[in-house]
Amino acid sequence: MAAYLIRRLVQAVLILLGVSFITFFLLYVLPADPVRQIAGRSATAQTVENIREQLGLDRPFVVQYARYLGALVQGDMGRSYLQKTEVAELILSRLPATLLLMVAAIFCELVLGLTMGIVAALWRGRAVDQTLMITSFVTVSAPQFVVSLLLLYVFAVKLGWFPIGGYGTFAHLVLPAVTLGILGSGWYSRMMRSSMIDVLRADYIRTARAKGLTRVRIVLRHALPNAILPIIAMIGIDIGVFMGGIVVVESVFGWPGIGQLAWQAIQRVDIPIIMGVTLVSACAIVLGNLLADLIAPFIDPRIRLR
Amino acid sequence: MKNLLASTAVMLALALPGLAQDYSPDPNAKPGGTITITYKDDVATLDPAIGYDWQNWSMIKSLFDGLMDYVPGTTTLRPGLAESYEISGDGLVYTFHLRPGVKFHNGREMTAEDVKYSLDRVTNPATQSPGAGFFGSIAGFENAGDGGLSGVEVVDPATVKITLTRPDATFLHVMALNFSFVVPKEVVEAEGADFGKKPVGTGAFKLTEWTLGQRLVFEKNPDYWIAGVPYLDSFTVEVGQEPVVALLRLQNGEVDIPGDGIPPAKFTEVMGDPAQAARVVVGGQLHTGYVTMNVTTPPFDKLEVRKAVNMAINKERITQIINGRAVPATQPLPPSMPGYTEGYAGYPYDPEGAKALLAEAGLADGFETELYVMNTDPNPRIAQAIQQDLAAIGIKANLQNLAQANVIEAGGAGTAPMIWSGGMGWIADFPDPSNFYGPILGCAGAAEGGWNWAKFCDEALDAKAIEADSMFDPAKAEDRLKLWSDVYMGVMDKAPWVPVFNEERYTMKSERMGGEDALYVDPVSIPVNYDYVWVKQ
Amino acid sequence: MADLSAGEAAPSGALARLLRRKMALFGLAIIALVVAGAVFAPWIAPFAPNDQMFDGLTLEGAPMPPGGKFLMGTDLLGRDLFSRLLYGAQTSLVIGVVANGLALVIGTLVGITAGFFRGWIGGILMRFTDLMMAFPALLLAICLAAIFQPSLWIVALVIALVNWVQTARVIYTETSSLATRDFIAAERTLGASTSRILFRHILPHLLPTIIVWGTLGISTTVLLEATLSFLGIGVQPPTASWGNIIFENQTYFQTAPWLVFIPGAAIILLALAFNLVGDALRDVLDPTQRGRD
């Protein structure tokens, strides 16, 4: 186990290195000039060249990349071109909000998705199943902006049950988490359903039924643990996705997450922030997948870590 | 809404600058209270030497002051930190006498040393200021660096003498520009690059809280050197809010001013409701939206083609598409800008005449080209409307709908034959006609990477522009404006642009906000002049 | 002579069994309808899709609701929504079927290979998958937008290159579990070749997952195409696609809901249709389900 972990962590570092290189390269070949963004529209050619030199952006690619890596290993992610604030500070200030939303959203997705999936599997072929299937497709196909705004409008503006966006209390968390939960539940419910159907057909389930075990017990103790394996993989994926931030939901609910930071940075070609956010998100993706792989053998003991 | 601003601004701007009467305080103003403003984008920085967003522009104006200032709600200059000033006969030496007793937020009194330090700092390449170029006329600018500007001299703690290399009629406006605002040396040196997050100035408000990504809180400066101002005890800026949601919160009474304005999607709804429409303030902006044509790229190198394009575009229809939130434009300058040529009709909407011109140029069958546009609403829609207008005279314009940075890049590199400037349209840095020329129509701006996307360069017009800017004498102000008007008429004769519309600013305020309407569409302090607005308790 | 006793009156080929299922027929009908709409759009559409009509807007410049001359209403520039929907079907079919399908195939191949063989091949494949997941796809899209002429095929390629990773992860996990099952070991003992095991024994068990990801993926890729077109690659305005009709009008959904709900319903119907067909196909191919029609 320890050897496996070490191997995975080494691989993780290599992956991060790869991502940093690719991202840096893409930003380098990007035709949009970051210096022009910093210098603004009224700058003289002299000012532009001066800024370029100050930021070291006139050096060749390899030199720039080496300098960036060198600073990174010392914990320095650089300073934003446009804000002059340290990237680490900018990201850390938004990380708690992102983490909180991620945990709450995954929780909602699971509660909604797994319930719908199990119900659909148990009453397969009936009207309930059809309705839940249509619901899944509707939620997956719905544009995030529209759903977020609809929920905000109904529950916060009209009914007044929740604050109209913002951050700070549990009440502020409910709507964005539920929105993300609804939007993502379709995947979980469909996968759970198909996984459950597969499991429910197995012989050992028939044995359990023959033994006279109650339905609930069969589902919860015998079927669910076996059906849940692909869900674990999906949670790992979700961790990675949410840590990158969901800019649409964040901006509608005024949630100070990383998504807004990243989106603005991309529009303005603020390279240090883009690099920082990409690396943080890459870390989360690698860790999320690693966690999923580590948990898998506990769910299905036949899977061995190798 | 009556567009009071435009007419008064033109009148006042033609008056002699620097001798403007003091702003008479609002008799109804009640001191106290706090307001909330929202924005979608994060505030980048509050460092006056660096901040150049339309969000932080007025916040910086509330935190800092410059030697000169503007009468609130207008484009008229008035003295700021400088109580008075003299200009030498040849226009090369400005002597500013500083107001006594002005304190920074940290308690220290401001002196001439601080003024010199601030000007040295903004022109120092190490600061990377986007506004350094505005100070180009000060002696020693070419060698600006750690040694400072040789042209800025501290005569005594209350007097600053600035020597120019050439007479500059815009100089007083530059002294009112954010980039020239006075900063305290010891705080800048202590904070370094973080000064933008912990600003200390002489302004009406001081920054007391900045929770990154969430909110900024500004509190009244009790020692502000203008008595009785500001009226508000504090104001809070909340960031990261989608404009549609900000409007919902305004309607719910949680927000006082949505900083990003009324989103197009909600516009008809708001204006259709009399109660809400009554709280909307409309004002002209110093803004023009235009289509540039790269005069170095055939077939736009032919004057007839450019004139034909001017005549093909239906500006009324485009204004209708954006719910009438603009006024069709006839020339590069907006109507509220001094130097605007009244009564000039521009090129009429005449598709038949346009086709005839194209035939004259030998392009009776039309041609294919590209129109670059920024991808945020409503610009793609406007571009599609322009596309349809061009198709009607035989020009097939393929749209390139890209992120702002990419469009700017293509424009600067000269690879874009046509660009719709929407979203990047020029808004004046200061209310002077010269500001609309240099970077976007002058020869200097036509260089690689410059903002003169039409790559238009007319030496004769450039010469006139320089001549106009050397007329620093206030007595000659009218002649100067006439000369500028000629310059822009000359530009229209060569037609490198199609001026399409001048966007109006629609600010909505909550019921409890008070103060003259002009403050809510302040042409200089965008969007709102925080120093002078108040709440009805 | 075939024994027609035991109540089996109809031929028993897989296709025939498929067609006997009502749901599958319904799904196929919808798909056929959409394809027909896309192919015959120039003949069916009442108006040109990019024609900004003067009477397509109210006097204040607002879009017209469904009814009268405009079957499904108009959009913010006065263009007929129904016509745009028909022409837009072309784009959405290419994206939803081709791009999504390609992503599905790549993901499944990678996932099965990594999950079955494990060891160092599995390790490399999965780490590569991790890398591609962390890859800044948005940046790639912006770069490509600047280098190439924006086109539908570039967007389809980007989507395929980026969307396969999630399928790969899930298939990998399931295959890892399946590969260790007794029946696979039994097959091996019997001397079955690797490819036989993979295709005849493991793949059928993965079909449900593949169907789920393939069909839900139609919706997400169509919407993703709109985001990518917004960034500059993909179709440029005024070309219509279901995704970008929704995307450019979503802030107006309260004043002009038809601009969001009608294309949205179209996407949902298409994805559902594929799901119905896919489910029926799976039931038909599943040996344990034979005879249960």
Coordinates of N, CA and C in Angstrom, one line a residue, chain A residues 70-217:
Chain A
G70 N 11.3 27.7 -11.0 CA 12.2 27.9 -9.9 C 11.5 28.6 -8.7
A71 N 10.7 29.6 -9.1 CA 9.9 30.3 -8.0 C 8.9 29.4 -7.4
L72 N 8.3 28.6 -8.2 CA 7.2 27.7 -7.8 C 7.7 26.8 -6.7
V73 N 8.8 26.1 -6.9 CA 9.3 25.2 -5.9 C 9.6 25.9 -4.5
Q74 N 9.8 27.2 -4.6 CA 10.0 27.9 -3.3 C 8.7 28.4 -2.8
G75 N 7.6 28.0 -3.4 CA 6.3 28.4 -2.9 C 5.8 29.7 -3.4
D76 N 6.5 30.3 -4.4 CA 6.1 31.6 -4.9 C 5.4 31.4 -6.2
M77 N 4.1 31.7 -6.2 CA 3.3 31.6 -7.5 C 3.3 32.9 -8.3
G78 N 4.1 33.8 -7.8 CA 4.2 35.1 -8.6 C 3.0 36.0 -8.2
R79 N 3.1 37.2 -8.9 CA 2.1 38.2 -8.6 C 1.2 38.4 -9.9
S80 N -0.1 38.6 -9.7 CA -1.0 38.9 -10.8 C -0.4 40.1 -11.6
Y81 N -0.5 40.0 -12.9 CA 0.0 41.1 -13.7 C -0.9 42.4 -13.5
L82 N -2.2 42.2 -13.4 CA -3.1 43.3 -13.3 C -3.3 43.8 -11.9
Q83 N -3.3 42.9 -11.0 CA -3.7 43.3 -9.6 C -2.4 43.6 -8.8
K84 N -1.3 43.0 -9.2 CA -0.1 43.1 -8.5 C -0.1 42.4 -7.1
T85 N -1.3 41.7 -6.8 CA -1.3 40.9 -5.6 C -0.7 39.6 -5.8
E86 N -0.3 38.9 -4.7 CA 0.3 37.6 -4.8 C -0.8 36.6 -5.2
V87 N -0.5 35.8 -6.2 CA -1.4 34.8 -6.7 C -1.9 33.8 -5.6
A88 N -0.9 33.4 -4.7 CA -1.2 32.5 -3.6 C -2.3 33.1 -2.7
E89 N -2.1 34.5 -2.5 CA -3.1 35.1 -1.6 C -4.5 35.1 -2.3
L90 N -4.5 35.4 -3.6 CA -5.8 35.5 -4.3 C -6.5 34.1 -4.3
I91 N -5.7 33.1 -4.5 CA -6.3 31.7 -4.6 C -6.7 31.3 -3.2
L92 N -5.9 31.5 -2.2 CA -6.2 31.0 -0.8 C -7.5 31.7 -0.3
S93 N -7.6 33.0 -0.7 CA -8.8 33.7 -0.2 C -10.1 33.1 -0.7
R94 N -10.0 32.4 -1.9 CA -11.2 31.9 -2.4 C -11.4 30.3 -2.2
L95 N -10.3 29.7 -1.8 CA -10.3 28.3 -1.6 C -11.4 27.8 -0.6
P96 N -11.5 28.4 0.5 CA -12.5 27.8 1.5 C -13.9 27.8 0.9
A97 N -14.2 28.9 0.2 CA -15.6 29.0 -0.4 C -15.8 27.9 -1.4
T98 N -14.7 27.6 -2.2 CA -14.8 26.6 -3.3 C -15.0 25.2 -2.6
L99 N -14.1 25.0 -1.6 CA -14.2 23.7 -1.0 C -15.5 23.4 -0.3
L100 N -16.1 24.4 0.3 CA -17.3 24.3 1.0 C -18.4 24.0 0.0
L101 N -18.4 24.7 -1.1 CA -19.5 24.5 -2.1 C -19.3 23.1 -2.7
M102 N -18.1 22.7 -3.0 CA -17.8 21.4 -3.5 C -18.4 20.3 -2.7
V103 N -18.1 20.3 -1.4 CA -18.6 19.3 -0.5 C -20.1 19.3 -0.5
A104 N -20.7 20.5 -0.3 CA -22.2 20.5 -0.2 C -22.8 20.1 -1.5
A105 N -22.2 20.5 -2.7 CA -22.8 20.1 -4.0 C -22.7 18.6 -4.2
I106 N -21.6 18.0 -3.9 CA -21.5 16.6 -4.1 C -22.5 15.9 -3.2
F107 N -22.6 16.4 -2.0 CA -23.6 15.8 -1.0 C -25.0 15.8 -1.7
C108 N -25.4 17.0 -2.2 CA -26.7 17.1 -2.8 C -26.9 16.2 -4.0
E109 N -25.8 16.2 -4.8 CA -25.9 15.3 -6.0 C -26.1 13.9 -5.6
L110 N -25.4 13.4 -4.6 CA -25.5 12.0 -4.2 C -26.9 11.8 -3.6
V111 N -27.4 12.6 -2.7 CA -28.7 12.4 -2.1 C -29.8 12.3 -3.2
L112 N -29.8 13.3 -4.1 CA -30.8 13.3 -5.1 C -30.6 12.2 -6.1
G113 N -29.3 12.1 -6.6 CA -29.1 11.2 -7.7 C -29.2 9.7 -7.3
L114 N -28.6 9.4 -6.1 CA -28.7 8.0 -5.7 C -30.1 7.5 -5.4
T115 N -30.9 8.4 -4.7 CA -32.2 8.1 -4.4 C -33.0 7.8 -5.7
M116 N -32.9 8.8 -6.6 CA -33.7 8.6 -7.9 C -33.2 7.3 -8.6
G117 N -31.9 7.1 -8.6 CA -31.4 5.9 -9.3 C -31.9 4.6 -8.7
I118 N -31.9 4.5 -7.4 CA -32.3 3.3 -6.7 C -33.8 3.1 -7.0
V119 N -34.6 4.1 -6.8 CA -36.0 4.0 -7.0 C -36.3 3.6 -8.4
A120 N -35.6 4.2 -9.4 CA -35.9 3.9 -10.8 C -35.5 2.4 -11.0
A121 N -34.5 1.9 -10.4 CA -34.0 0.5 -10.6 C -35.1 -0.4 -10.0
L122 N -35.5 -0.1 -8.8 CA -36.4 -1.0 -8.2 C -37.8 -1.1 -8.9
W123 N -38.2 0.0 -9.4 CA -39.5 0.0 -10.1 C -39.3 0.1 -11.6
R124 N -38.4 -0.7 -12.1 CA -37.9 -0.6 -13.5 C -39.1 -0.9 -14.4
G125 N -39.1 0.0 -15.4 CA -40.1 -0.2 -16.5 C -41.4 0.5 -16.2
R126 N -41.7 0.8 -14.9 CA -42.9 1.4 -14.6 C -42.9 3.0 -14.9
A127 N -44.0 3.6 -14.6 CA -44.1 5.0 -14.8 C -43.1 5.8 -14.0
V128 N -42.9 5.4 -12.8 CA -41.9 6.1 -12.0 C -40.5 6.1 -12.7
D129 N -40.1 5.0 -13.2 CA -38.9 4.9 -13.9 C -38.8 5.8 -15.1
Q130 N -39.9 5.8 -15.9 CA -39.9 6.7 -17.1 C -39.8 8.1 -16.7
T131 N -40.6 8.5 -15.6 CA -40.5 9.9 -15.2 C -39.1 10.3 -14.7
L132 N -38.5 9.4 -13.9 CA -37.2 9.8 -13.4 C -36.2 9.8 -14.5
M133 N -36.4 9.0 -15.5 CA -35.4 9.1 -16.7 C -35.5 10.4 -17.4
I134 N -36.8 10.8 -17.6 CA -37.0 12.1 -18.3 C -36.4 13.2 -17.4
T135 N -36.6 13.1 -16.1 CA -36.1 14.2 -15.2 C -34.6 14.3 -15.3
S136 N -33.9 13.1 -15.4 CA -32.5 13.1 -15.5 C -32.0 13.8 -16.7
F137 N -32.7 13.5 -17.8 CA -32.3 14.2 -19.0 C -32.5 15.7 -19.0
V138 N -33.6 16.1 -18.4 CA -33.9 17.5 -18.3 C -32.9 18.2 -17.5
T139 N -32.5 17.6 -16.3 CA -31.6 18.3 -15.5 C -30.2 18.4 -16.2
V140 N -29.8 17.4 -16.9 CA -28.5 17.4 -17.5 C -28.4 18.4 -18.7
S141 N -29.6 18.5 -19.4 CA -29.6 19.4 -20.5 C -29.9 20.8 -20.2
A142 N -30.2 21.1 -19.0 CA -30.6 22.5 -18.6 C -29.4 23.4 -18.5
P143 N -29.4 24.6 -19.1 CA -28.3 25.5 -19.0 C -28.2 26.0 -17.5
Q144 N -26.9 26.0 -17.0 CA -26.7 26.3 -15.6 C -27.2 27.7 -15.3
F145 N -27.1 28.6 -16.2 CA -27.5 30.0 -15.9 C -29.0 30.1 -15.6
V146 N -29.7 29.4 -16.5 CA -31.2 29.5 -16.4 C -31.6 28.8 -15.1
V147 N -31.1 27.7 -14.8 CA -31.6 27.0 -13.5 C -31.2 27.8 -12.3
S148 N -30.0 28.3 -12.3 CA -29.5 29.0 -11.1 C -30.4 30.2 -10.9
L149 N -30.7 31.0 -12.0 CA -31.5 32.2 -11.8 C -32.9 31.8 -11.5
L150 N -33.5 30.8 -12.0 CA -34.8 30.3 -11.7 C -35.0 30.0 -10.2
L151 N -34.0 29.2 -9.7 CA -34.1 28.8 -8.3 C -33.9 30.1 -7.4
L152 N -33.0 30.9 -7.8 CA -32.8 32.1 -7.0 C -34.0 33.0 -7.0
Y153 N -34.6 33.1 -8.2 CA -35.8 34.0 -8.3 C -37.0 33.4 -7.4
V154 N -37.2 32.1 -7.6 CA -38.4 31.5 -6.8 C -38.1 31.5 -5.3
F155 N -37.0 31.0 -4.9 CA -36.8 30.7 -3.5 C -36.2 31.9 -2.7
A156 N -35.5 32.8 -3.4 CA -34.9 33.9 -2.6 C -35.7 35.2 -2.8
V157 N -36.0 35.4 -4.1 CA -36.7 36.7 -4.3 C -38.2 36.6 -4.0
K158 N -38.9 35.7 -4.6 CA -40.3 35.6 -4.4 C -40.7 35.1 -3.0
L159 N -40.1 33.9 -2.6 CA -40.5 33.3 -1.4 C -39.7 33.9 -0.2
G160 N -38.5 34.4 -0.5 CA -37.7 35.0 0.6 C -37.2 34.0 1.6
W161 N -37.1 32.7 1.2 CA -36.6 31.7 2.2 C -35.1 31.8 2.4
F162 N -34.4 32.3 1.3 CA -33.0 32.3 1.4 C -32.5 33.7 1.0
P163 N -31.3 34.1 1.4 CA -30.8 35.4 0.9 C -30.5 35.4 -0.6
I164 N -30.6 36.5 -1.2 CA -30.4 36.6 -2.7 C -28.9 36.6 -2.9
G165 N -28.3 35.4 -2.9 CA -26.9 35.4 -3.1 C -26.0 35.8 -2.0
G166 N -24.7 35.6 -2.1 CA -23.8 36.0 -1.0 C -23.1 34.8 -0.4
Y167 N -22.4 35.1 0.7 CA -21.5 34.1 1.3 C -21.4 34.4 2.7
G168 N -21.4 33.3 3.6 CA -21.2 33.6 5.0 C -22.0 32.7 5.9
T169 N -23.2 32.4 5.6 CA -23.9 31.5 6.5 C -24.4 30.3 5.8
F170 N -25.0 29.4 6.6 CA -25.5 28.1 6.0 C -26.6 28.5 5.0
A171 N -27.4 29.5 5.3 CA -28.5 29.9 4.4 C -28.0 30.3 3.0
H172 N -26.8 30.9 3.0 CA -26.2 31.3 1.7 C -25.8 30.1 0.9
L173 N -25.5 29.0 1.6 CA -24.9 27.8 0.9 C -26.0 27.0 0.3
V174 N -27.2 27.0 0.8 CA -28.2 26.1 0.4 C -28.5 26.1 -1.1
L175 N -28.9 27.4 -1.6 CA -29.3 27.5 -3.0 C -28.2 27.1 -4.0
P176 N -27.0 27.6 -3.9 CA -26.0 27.2 -4.9 C -25.7 25.7 -4.8
A177 N -25.7 25.1 -3.6 CA -25.4 23.7 -3.5 C -26.5 22.8 -4.1
V178 N -27.8 23.2 -3.8 CA -28.9 22.5 -4.4 C -29.0 22.7 -5.9
T179 N -28.6 23.8 -6.4 CA -28.6 24.0 -7.8 C -27.6 23.1 -8.5
L180 N -26.4 23.1 -7.9 CA -25.4 22.1 -8.5 C -25.8 20.7 -8.3
G181 N -26.5 20.4 -7.2 CA -26.9 19.1 -6.9 C -27.9 18.6 -8.0
I182 N -28.9 19.5 -8.3 CA -29.9 19.2 -9.3 C -29.3 19.0 -10.6
L183 N -28.4 19.9 -11.0 CA -27.8 19.8 -12.3 C -26.9 18.6 -12.5
G184 N -26.3 18.1 -11.4 CA -25.4 16.9 -11.6 C -26.1 15.6 -11.2
S185 N -27.3 15.7 -10.7 CA -28.0 14.5 -10.2 C -28.3 13.5 -11.3
G186 N -28.5 14.1 -12.5 CA -28.9 13.2 -13.6 C -27.9 12.1 -13.9
W187 N -26.6 12.5 -13.9 CA -25.5 11.5 -14.1 C -25.6 10.4 -13.0
Y188 N -25.6 10.8 -11.8 CA -25.6 9.8 -10.7 C -26.8 8.9 -10.7
S189 N -28.0 9.5 -11.0 CA -29.2 8.7 -11.0 C -29.2 7.7 -12.1
R190 N -28.7 8.1 -13.3 CA -28.7 7.1 -14.4 C -27.7 6.0 -14.2
M191 N -26.5 6.4 -13.7 CA -25.4 5.4 -13.4 C -25.9 4.5 -12.3
M192 N -26.5 5.0 -11.3 CA -26.9 4.2 -10.1 C -28.0 3.2 -10.6
R193 N -28.9 3.7 -11.4 CA -30.0 2.9 -11.9 C -29.4 1.7 -12.7
S194 N -28.5 2.0 -13.6 CA -28.0 0.9 -14.5 C -27.1 0.0 -13.6
S195 N -26.4 0.5 -12.7 CA -25.5 -0.3 -11.9 C -26.4 -1.2 -11.0
M196 N -27.4 -0.6 -10.4 CA -28.3 -1.4 -9.5 C -29.0 -2.5 -10.3
I197 N -29.5 -2.2 -11.5 CA -30.2 -3.2 -12.3 C -29.3 -4.4 -12.5
D198 N -28.0 -4.1 -12.9 CA -27.0 -5.1 -13.1 C -26.9 -6.0 -11.9
V199 N -26.7 -5.3 -10.7 CA -26.5 -6.1 -9.5 C -27.7 -6.9 -9.1
L200 N -28.9 -6.3 -9.2 CA -30.1 -6.9 -8.8 C -30.3 -8.2 -9.6
R201 N -29.7 -8.4 -10.7 CA -29.9 -9.6 -11.5 C -29.0 -10.7 -11.1
A202 N -28.1 -10.4 -10.2 CA -27.1 -11.4 -9.9 C -27.7 -12.5 -9.0
D203 N -27.0 -13.6 -9.0 CA -27.5 -14.8 -8.3 C -27.6 -14.6 -6.8
Y204 N -26.6 -13.9 -6.3 CA -26.6 -13.8 -4.8 C -27.8 -13.0 -4.3
I205 N -28.3 -12.1 -5.2 CA -29.5 -11.4 -4.8 C -30.7 -12.3 -4.8
R206 N -30.7 -13.2 -5.8 CA -31.9 -14.1 -5.8 C -31.8 -15.0 -4.5
T207 N -30.6 -15.4 -4.2 CA -30.4 -16.2 -3.0 C -30.9 -15.4 -1.8
A208 N -30.5 -14.1 -1.7 CA -31.0 -13.3 -0.5 C -32.5 -13.2 -0.5
R209 N -33.1 -13.1 -1.6 CA -34.5 -13.0 -1.7 C -35.2 -14.3 -1.2
A210 N -34.6 -15.4 -1.8 CA -35.1 -16.7 -1.4 C -35.0 -16.9 0.1
K211 N -33.9 -16.4 0.7 CA -33.7 -16.5 2.1 C -34.8 -15.7 2.9
G212 N -35.5 -14.9 2.2 CA -36.6 -14.1 2.9 C -36.2 -12.8 3.5
L213 N -35.0 -12.3 3.0 CA -34.6 -11.0 3.6 C -35.5 -9.9 3.0
T214 N -35.7 -8.9 3.8 CA -36.6 -7.8 3.4 C -35.9 -7.0 2.2
R215 N -36.8 -6.4 1.5 CA -36.3 -5.6 0.3 C -35.3 -4.6 0.7
V216 N -35.6 -3.8 1.7 CA -34.7 -2.8 2.2 C -33.4 -3.3 2.5
R217 N -33.4 -4.4 3.2 CA -32.1 -5.0 3.7 C -31.3 -5.4 2.5

